[in-house]
Every structure is written in C-alpha cells, then in structure tokens.
Coordinates of C-alpha atoms in Angstrom, one line a residue:
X1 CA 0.0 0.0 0.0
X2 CA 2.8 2.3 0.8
X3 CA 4.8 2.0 -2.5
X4 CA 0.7 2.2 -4.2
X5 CA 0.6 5.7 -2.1
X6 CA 3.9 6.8 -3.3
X7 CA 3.1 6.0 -7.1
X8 CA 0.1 8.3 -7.0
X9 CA 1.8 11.2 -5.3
X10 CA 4.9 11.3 -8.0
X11 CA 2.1 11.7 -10.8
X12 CA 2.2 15.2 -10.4
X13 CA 5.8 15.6 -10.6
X14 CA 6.0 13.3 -13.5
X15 CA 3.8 15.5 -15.8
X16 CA 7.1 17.5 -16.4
X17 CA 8.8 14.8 -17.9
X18 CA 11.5 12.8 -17.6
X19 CA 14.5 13.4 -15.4
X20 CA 13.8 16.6 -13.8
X21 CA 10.2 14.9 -12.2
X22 CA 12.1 11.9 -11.1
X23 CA 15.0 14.4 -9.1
X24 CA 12.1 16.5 -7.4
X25 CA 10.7 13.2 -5.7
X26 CA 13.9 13.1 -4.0
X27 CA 13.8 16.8 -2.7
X28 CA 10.3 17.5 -2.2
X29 CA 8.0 15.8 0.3
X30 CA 4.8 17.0 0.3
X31 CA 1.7 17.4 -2.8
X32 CA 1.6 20.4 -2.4
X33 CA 5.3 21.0 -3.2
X34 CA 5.5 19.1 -5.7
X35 CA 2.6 20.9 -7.4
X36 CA 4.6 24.1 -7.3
X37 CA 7.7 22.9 -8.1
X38 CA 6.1 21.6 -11.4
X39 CA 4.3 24.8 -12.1
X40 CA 7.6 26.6 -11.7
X41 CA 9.6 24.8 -13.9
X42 CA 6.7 25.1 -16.3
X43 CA 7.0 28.4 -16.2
X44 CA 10.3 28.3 -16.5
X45 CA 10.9 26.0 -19.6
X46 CA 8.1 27.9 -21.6
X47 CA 7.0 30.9 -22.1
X48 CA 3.4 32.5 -21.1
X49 CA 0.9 32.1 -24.0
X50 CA -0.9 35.2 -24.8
X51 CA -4.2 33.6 -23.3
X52 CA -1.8 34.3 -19.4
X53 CA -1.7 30.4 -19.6
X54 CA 1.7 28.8 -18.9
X55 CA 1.6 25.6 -21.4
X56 CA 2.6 21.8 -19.5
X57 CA 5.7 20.4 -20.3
X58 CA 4.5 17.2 -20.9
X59 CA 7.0 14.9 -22.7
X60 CA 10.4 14.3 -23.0
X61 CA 10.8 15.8 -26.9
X62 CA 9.9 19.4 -25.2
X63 CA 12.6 18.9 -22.4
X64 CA 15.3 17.9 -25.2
X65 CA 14.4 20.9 -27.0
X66 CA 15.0 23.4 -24.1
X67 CA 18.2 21.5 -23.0
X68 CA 19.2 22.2 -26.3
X69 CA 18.5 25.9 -26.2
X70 CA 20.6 25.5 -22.7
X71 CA 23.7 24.1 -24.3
X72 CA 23.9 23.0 -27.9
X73 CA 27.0 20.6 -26.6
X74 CA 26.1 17.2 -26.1
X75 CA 26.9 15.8 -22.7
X76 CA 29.9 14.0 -23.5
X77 CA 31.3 16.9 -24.2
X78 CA 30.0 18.9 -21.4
X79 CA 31.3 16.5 -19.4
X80 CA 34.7 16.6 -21.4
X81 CA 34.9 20.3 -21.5
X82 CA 37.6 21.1 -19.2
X83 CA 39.8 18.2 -21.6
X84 CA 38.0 20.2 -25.0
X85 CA 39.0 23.3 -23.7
X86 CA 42.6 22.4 -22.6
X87 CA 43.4 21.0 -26.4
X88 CA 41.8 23.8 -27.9
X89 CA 44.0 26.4 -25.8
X90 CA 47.0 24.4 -26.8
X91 CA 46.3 24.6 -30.7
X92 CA 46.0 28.1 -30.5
X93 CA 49.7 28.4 -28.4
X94 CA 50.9 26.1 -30.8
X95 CA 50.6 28.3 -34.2
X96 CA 52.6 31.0 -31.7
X97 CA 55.8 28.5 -31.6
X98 CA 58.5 29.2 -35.0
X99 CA 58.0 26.6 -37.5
X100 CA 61.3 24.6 -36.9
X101 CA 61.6 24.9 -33.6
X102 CA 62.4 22.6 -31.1
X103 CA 60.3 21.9 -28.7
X104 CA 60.2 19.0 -25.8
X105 CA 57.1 17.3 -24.8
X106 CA 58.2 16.6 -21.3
X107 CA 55.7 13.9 -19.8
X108 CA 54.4 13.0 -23.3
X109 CA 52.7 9.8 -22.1
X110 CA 51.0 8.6 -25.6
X111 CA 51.9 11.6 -27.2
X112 CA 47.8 13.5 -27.5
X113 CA 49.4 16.5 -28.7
X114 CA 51.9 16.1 -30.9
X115 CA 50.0 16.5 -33.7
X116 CA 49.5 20.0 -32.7
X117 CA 53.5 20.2 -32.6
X118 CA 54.0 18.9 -36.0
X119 CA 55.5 21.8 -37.6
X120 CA 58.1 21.9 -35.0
X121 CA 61.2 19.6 -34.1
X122 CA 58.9 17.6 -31.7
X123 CA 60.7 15.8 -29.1
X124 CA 59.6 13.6 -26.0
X125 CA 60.2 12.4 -22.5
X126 CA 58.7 10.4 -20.4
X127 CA 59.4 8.0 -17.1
X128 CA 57.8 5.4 -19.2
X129 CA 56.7 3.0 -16.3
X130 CA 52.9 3.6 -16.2
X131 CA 51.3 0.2 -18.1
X132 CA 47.5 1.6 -17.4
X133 CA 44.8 0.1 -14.6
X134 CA 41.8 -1.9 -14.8
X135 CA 40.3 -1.0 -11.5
X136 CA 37.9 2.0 -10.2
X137 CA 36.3 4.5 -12.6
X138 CA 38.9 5.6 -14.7
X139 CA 40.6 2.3 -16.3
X140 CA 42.7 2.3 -19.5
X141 CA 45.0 1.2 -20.9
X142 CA 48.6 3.2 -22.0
X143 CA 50.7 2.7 -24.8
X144 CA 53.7 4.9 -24.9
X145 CA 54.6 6.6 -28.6
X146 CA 58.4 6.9 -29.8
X147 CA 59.7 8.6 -26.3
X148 CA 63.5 10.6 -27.4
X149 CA 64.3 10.9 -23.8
X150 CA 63.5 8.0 -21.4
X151 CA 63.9 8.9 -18.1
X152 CA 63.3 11.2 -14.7
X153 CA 61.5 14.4 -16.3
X154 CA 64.2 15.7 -12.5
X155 CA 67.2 14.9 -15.3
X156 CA 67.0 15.4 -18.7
X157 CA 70.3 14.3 -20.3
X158 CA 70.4 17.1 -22.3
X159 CA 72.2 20.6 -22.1
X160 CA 71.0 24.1 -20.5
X161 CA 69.1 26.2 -23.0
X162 CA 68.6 23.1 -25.8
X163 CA 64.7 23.6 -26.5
X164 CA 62.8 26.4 -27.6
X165 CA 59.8 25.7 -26.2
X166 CA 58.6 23.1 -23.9
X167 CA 55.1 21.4 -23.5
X168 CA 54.0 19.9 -20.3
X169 CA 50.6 18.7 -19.8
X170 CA 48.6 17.2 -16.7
X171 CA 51.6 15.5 -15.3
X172 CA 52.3 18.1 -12.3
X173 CA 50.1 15.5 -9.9
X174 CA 52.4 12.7 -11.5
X175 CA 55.5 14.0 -9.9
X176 CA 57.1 13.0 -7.0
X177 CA 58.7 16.5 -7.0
X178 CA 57.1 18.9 -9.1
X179 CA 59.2 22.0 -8.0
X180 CA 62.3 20.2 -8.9
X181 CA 60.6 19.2 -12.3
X182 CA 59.5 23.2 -13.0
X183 CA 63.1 24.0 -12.5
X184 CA 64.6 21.3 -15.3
X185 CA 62.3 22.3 -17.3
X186 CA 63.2 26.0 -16.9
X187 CA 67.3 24.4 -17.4
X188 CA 66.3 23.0 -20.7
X189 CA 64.9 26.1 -22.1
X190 CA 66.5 28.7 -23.7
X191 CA 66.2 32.3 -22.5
X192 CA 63.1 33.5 -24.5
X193 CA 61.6 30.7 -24.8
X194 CA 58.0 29.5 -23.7
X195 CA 56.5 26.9 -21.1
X196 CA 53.4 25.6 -22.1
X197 CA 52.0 24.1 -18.9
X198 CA 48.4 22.3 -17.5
X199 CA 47.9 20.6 -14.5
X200 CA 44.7 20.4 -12.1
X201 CA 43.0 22.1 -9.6
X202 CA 40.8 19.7 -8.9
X203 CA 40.6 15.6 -9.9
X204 CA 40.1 12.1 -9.0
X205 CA 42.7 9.8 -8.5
X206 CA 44.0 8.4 -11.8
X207 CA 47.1 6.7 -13.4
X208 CA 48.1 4.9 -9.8
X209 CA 50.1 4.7 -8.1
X210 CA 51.9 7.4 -9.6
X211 CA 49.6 10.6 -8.3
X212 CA 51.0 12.3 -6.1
X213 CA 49.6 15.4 -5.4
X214 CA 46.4 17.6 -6.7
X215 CA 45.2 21.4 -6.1
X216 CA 47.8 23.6 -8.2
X217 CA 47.4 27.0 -8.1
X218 CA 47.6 29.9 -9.5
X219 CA 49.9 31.0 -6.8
X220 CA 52.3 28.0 -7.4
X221 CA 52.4 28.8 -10.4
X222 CA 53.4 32.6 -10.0
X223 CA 55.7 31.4 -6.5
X224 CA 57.8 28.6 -8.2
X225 CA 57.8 29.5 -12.0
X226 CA 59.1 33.0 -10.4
X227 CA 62.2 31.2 -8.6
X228 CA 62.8 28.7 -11.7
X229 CA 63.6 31.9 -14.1
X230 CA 60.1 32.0 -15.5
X231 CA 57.9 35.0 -16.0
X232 CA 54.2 34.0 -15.7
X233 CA 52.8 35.8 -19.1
X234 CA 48.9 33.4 -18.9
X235 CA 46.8 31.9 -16.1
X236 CA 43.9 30.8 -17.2
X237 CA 40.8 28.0 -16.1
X238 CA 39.4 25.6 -17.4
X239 CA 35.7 26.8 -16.6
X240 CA 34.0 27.9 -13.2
X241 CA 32.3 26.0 -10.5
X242 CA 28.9 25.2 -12.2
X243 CA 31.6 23.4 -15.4
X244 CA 33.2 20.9 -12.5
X245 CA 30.1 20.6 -11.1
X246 CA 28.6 19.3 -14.6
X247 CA 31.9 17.3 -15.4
X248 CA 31.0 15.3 -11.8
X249 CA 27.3 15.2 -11.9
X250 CA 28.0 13.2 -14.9
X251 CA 30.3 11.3 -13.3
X252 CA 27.8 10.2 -10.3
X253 CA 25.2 9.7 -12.9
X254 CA 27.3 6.7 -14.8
X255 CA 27.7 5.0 -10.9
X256 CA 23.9 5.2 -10.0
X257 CA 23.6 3.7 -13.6
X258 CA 26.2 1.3 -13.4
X259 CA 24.8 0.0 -9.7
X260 CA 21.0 -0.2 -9.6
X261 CA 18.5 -1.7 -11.4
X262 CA 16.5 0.5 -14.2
X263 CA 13.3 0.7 -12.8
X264 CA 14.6 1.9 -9.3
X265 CA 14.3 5.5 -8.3
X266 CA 18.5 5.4 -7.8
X267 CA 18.7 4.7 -11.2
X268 CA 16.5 7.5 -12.2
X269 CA 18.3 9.9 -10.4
X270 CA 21.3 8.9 -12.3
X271 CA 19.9 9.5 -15.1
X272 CA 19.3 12.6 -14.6
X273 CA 22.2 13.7 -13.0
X274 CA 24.4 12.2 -16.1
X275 CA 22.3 13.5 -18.7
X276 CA 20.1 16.6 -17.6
X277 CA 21.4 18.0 -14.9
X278 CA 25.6 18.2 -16.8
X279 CA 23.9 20.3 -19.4
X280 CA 21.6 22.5 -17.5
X281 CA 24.2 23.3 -14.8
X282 CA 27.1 24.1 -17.1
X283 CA 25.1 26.6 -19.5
X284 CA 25.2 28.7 -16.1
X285 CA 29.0 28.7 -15.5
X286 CA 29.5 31.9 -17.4
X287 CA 26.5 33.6 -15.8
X288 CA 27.5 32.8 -12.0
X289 CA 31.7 32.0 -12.7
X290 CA 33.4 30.9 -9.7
X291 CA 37.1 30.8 -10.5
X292 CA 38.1 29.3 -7.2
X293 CA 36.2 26.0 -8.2
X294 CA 37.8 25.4 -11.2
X295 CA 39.1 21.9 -13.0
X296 CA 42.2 23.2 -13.4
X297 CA 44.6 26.1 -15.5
X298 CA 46.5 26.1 -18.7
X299 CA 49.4 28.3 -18.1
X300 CA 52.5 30.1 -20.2
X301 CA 55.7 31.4 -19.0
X302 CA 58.8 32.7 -20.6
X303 CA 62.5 32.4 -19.9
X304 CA 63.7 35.3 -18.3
X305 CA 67.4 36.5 -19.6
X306 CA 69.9 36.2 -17.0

C-alpha cells in the first residue's frame, strides 16, 4: 500500500517529464510541493501564452528541445569540456611556436598533442613506467609513442638552453617532485623561450600509483615559476564552479547507472544527474563563474634572460 501511495503522489511531478520529475521526488516531500515545483519549472521551460496560460511540459521531446537551447554541446562533451578546452587552448599556443623549432614534450605519455606540434622539431620524455589500470572509474589502458628521452623528467640528459619551447601537460600530480621538475624544465629552455603548462586544480585519483599530489594553483604557479627563471605571461581555467560541477554530476550519474536496477528511483536519479542536470548546470558557468572552483589552469611562461 505504501509503495501504491507513493506512485500516486509522484504523478504530479511526472507531468514535467523525464528526469527533472524523477530528481524533485527526491527533494520535495509534500503534494503540495511538488505541485509548485512543477508549475515553476513550467513556467520556466516555456513561455506565457498570450491567453496568461503557462503551457505543461508534458513529454520528454519538449525537455530535449529546451536542453538544447541551454547548451547545444552534447553531454559527453559537457562533461569533457575542461579536456575540450585544454586542447583547444593548446592549438591556439601552438601556431605562436616558429616553424622549426624545437620543442620537448616533457611527460608526453602517448603523445595526445603532438599532432599540434607537427610543424616543430617535436621531441619527447617520459618515465615510461605507467602500463594503465583496470580497476575503479577511470581504467585504461597506455601505450607509450616513440619517447626521445626515457627517463626522470628531474634529469633530462640534455644541455641548459637546448629547447625552444617546452610542453608539459597534466603531469604536475604525477611528480614525486614537481618543483624540482619546473626547475629542469626551466634548465632545458632557452632564455626566450615558452613553457606551455596544464595541471589540475581539482581531480580524481588516476594513473596509480603514480599521483602524487592535486590542487595547483595559480599562486604556485606565480611562486615557483618566479624562482625557476620563469615569467608567468597566462593563467587561465578551465571553466568555473557550475563546469566541475557538470563534469562530476556526470560522473555520479554513470555509478547510480552502473549499480541499480532500471526501474529503481537510484537509477532515475542517475539518469538525470548524467544527462540533464551536466547540461543544465554548465550553460550557467558563465552567468555565475566561480574561478576558485575550477578543473584546473593552462598556463604560459617565458625564460627570463639572465
């Protein structure tokens, strides 16, 4: 009788259709809530007819077609912006680096951006010791590229000044000693020339065991690119708040998914929350941008003279 009860008090919130219903039976506990939760969104979603009536959004079509109006991205890459947005930034540094030059990818891994690189004298380096994982939520597997340099990106066998420019991407957290690493990299480049970095703010654990450390700042970047040589010339993040927030509601989403049944309310709410709620939550970061919350930066320094 209970679950009977329950069934006939979510039909009102189910009239909106689709996800957004199912999430309100989790927040609102009374009819009469839900009633004006529904007319609210309604009212929301569509606009006021010229009769003063607010037309029902009744199926799920009419709720694709405002999510769409939200945020033409699909969620896959809402919830891969901060990654879109990171290799977009670096195409655009990339046509700034000298055809010719040479340039070191220092923790290349597989090598994603050397293709950006290619009119340069693309070089790489890498510890070359991380085979992939097949446990937790983010399982791969690695294959390294052609690495130039295999070894500790501490001691690069090469002289001071070699490279023109040097890439190093989202391996900060990787590094047992990521000041000493910022200061080889500032030995191997020339005076003049640029560091093209990335590395998170915030982010789950991945590659292990070799994550070490998370939260980089834009003050470490200004403190220790300062005492390496390095004058900071671009900070910049990877989205606000309300983009990490999307990026993990999509996240949580795929668990509820992956653990409950498809006719439970858990599974509903994941739904929801990897679908719905990604795309309706980041078409607000640039409205109400919190910096402070942010995946991570991109940043670019240059070689002081000495």
């Amino acid at each position: 009788m209970a679950v009977t009860r329950m069934n006939a008090k979510l039909s009102a919130v189910k009239r909106i259709g689709g996800c957004i219903g199912k999430i309100a039976s989790f927040i609102l506990k009374s009819e009469s809530a839900r009633e004006a939760f529904s007319l609210s969104i309604r009212r929301v979603l569509s606009p006021v007819s010229s009769s003063g009536q607010v037309p029902a959004l009744l199926n799920d079509s009419a709720l694709t077609l405002w999510l769409q109006r939200l945020d033409g991205r699909t969620v896959d890459e809402v919830a891969s912006a901060a990654a879109l947005a990171r290799g977009a930034w670096l195409a655009d540094v990339a046509k700034t680096i000298p055809p010719a030059a040479l340039l070191l990818d220092a923790g290349a891994g597989e090598g994603q951006y050397r293709h950006l690189f290619s009119h340069t004298q693309y070089q790489s380096q890498d510890f070359a010791q991380y085979t992939g994982t097949d446990k937790g939520p983010l399982q791969e597997q690695w294959n390294y590229g052609n690495i130039d340099y295999v070894c500790d990106i501490t001691a690069i066998p090469v002289e001071d000044g070699k490279f023109d420019a040097v890439l190093c991407t989202e391996v900060l957290e990787h590094l047992p000693e990521p000041i000493a690493a910022i200061q080889e990299l500032s030995r191997v480049l020339r005076p003049g020339g640029q560091l093209i970095l990335s590395a998170p703010l915030g982010c789950g654990l991945h590659q292990e065991p070799h994550h070490y450390y998370g939260g980089f700042t834009p003050w470490f970047y200004r403190r220790f690119f300062e005492q390496a040589g390095i004058d900071v010339v671009e900070i910049t993040p990877l989205g606000g708040l309300l983009q990490h927030v999307a990026q993990e509601s999509h996240r949580v989403g795929q668990a509820l998914k992956n653990k409950f049944e498809s006719s439970s309310l858990e599974f509903a709410l994941g739904e929801a929350m990897e679908r719905a709620i990604p795309k309706m939550v980041s078409s607000l970061d640039d409205a109400v941008f919190i910096e402070q919350f942010t995946v991570g930066y991109v940043v670019r320094g240059v070689k002081r003279d000495r």
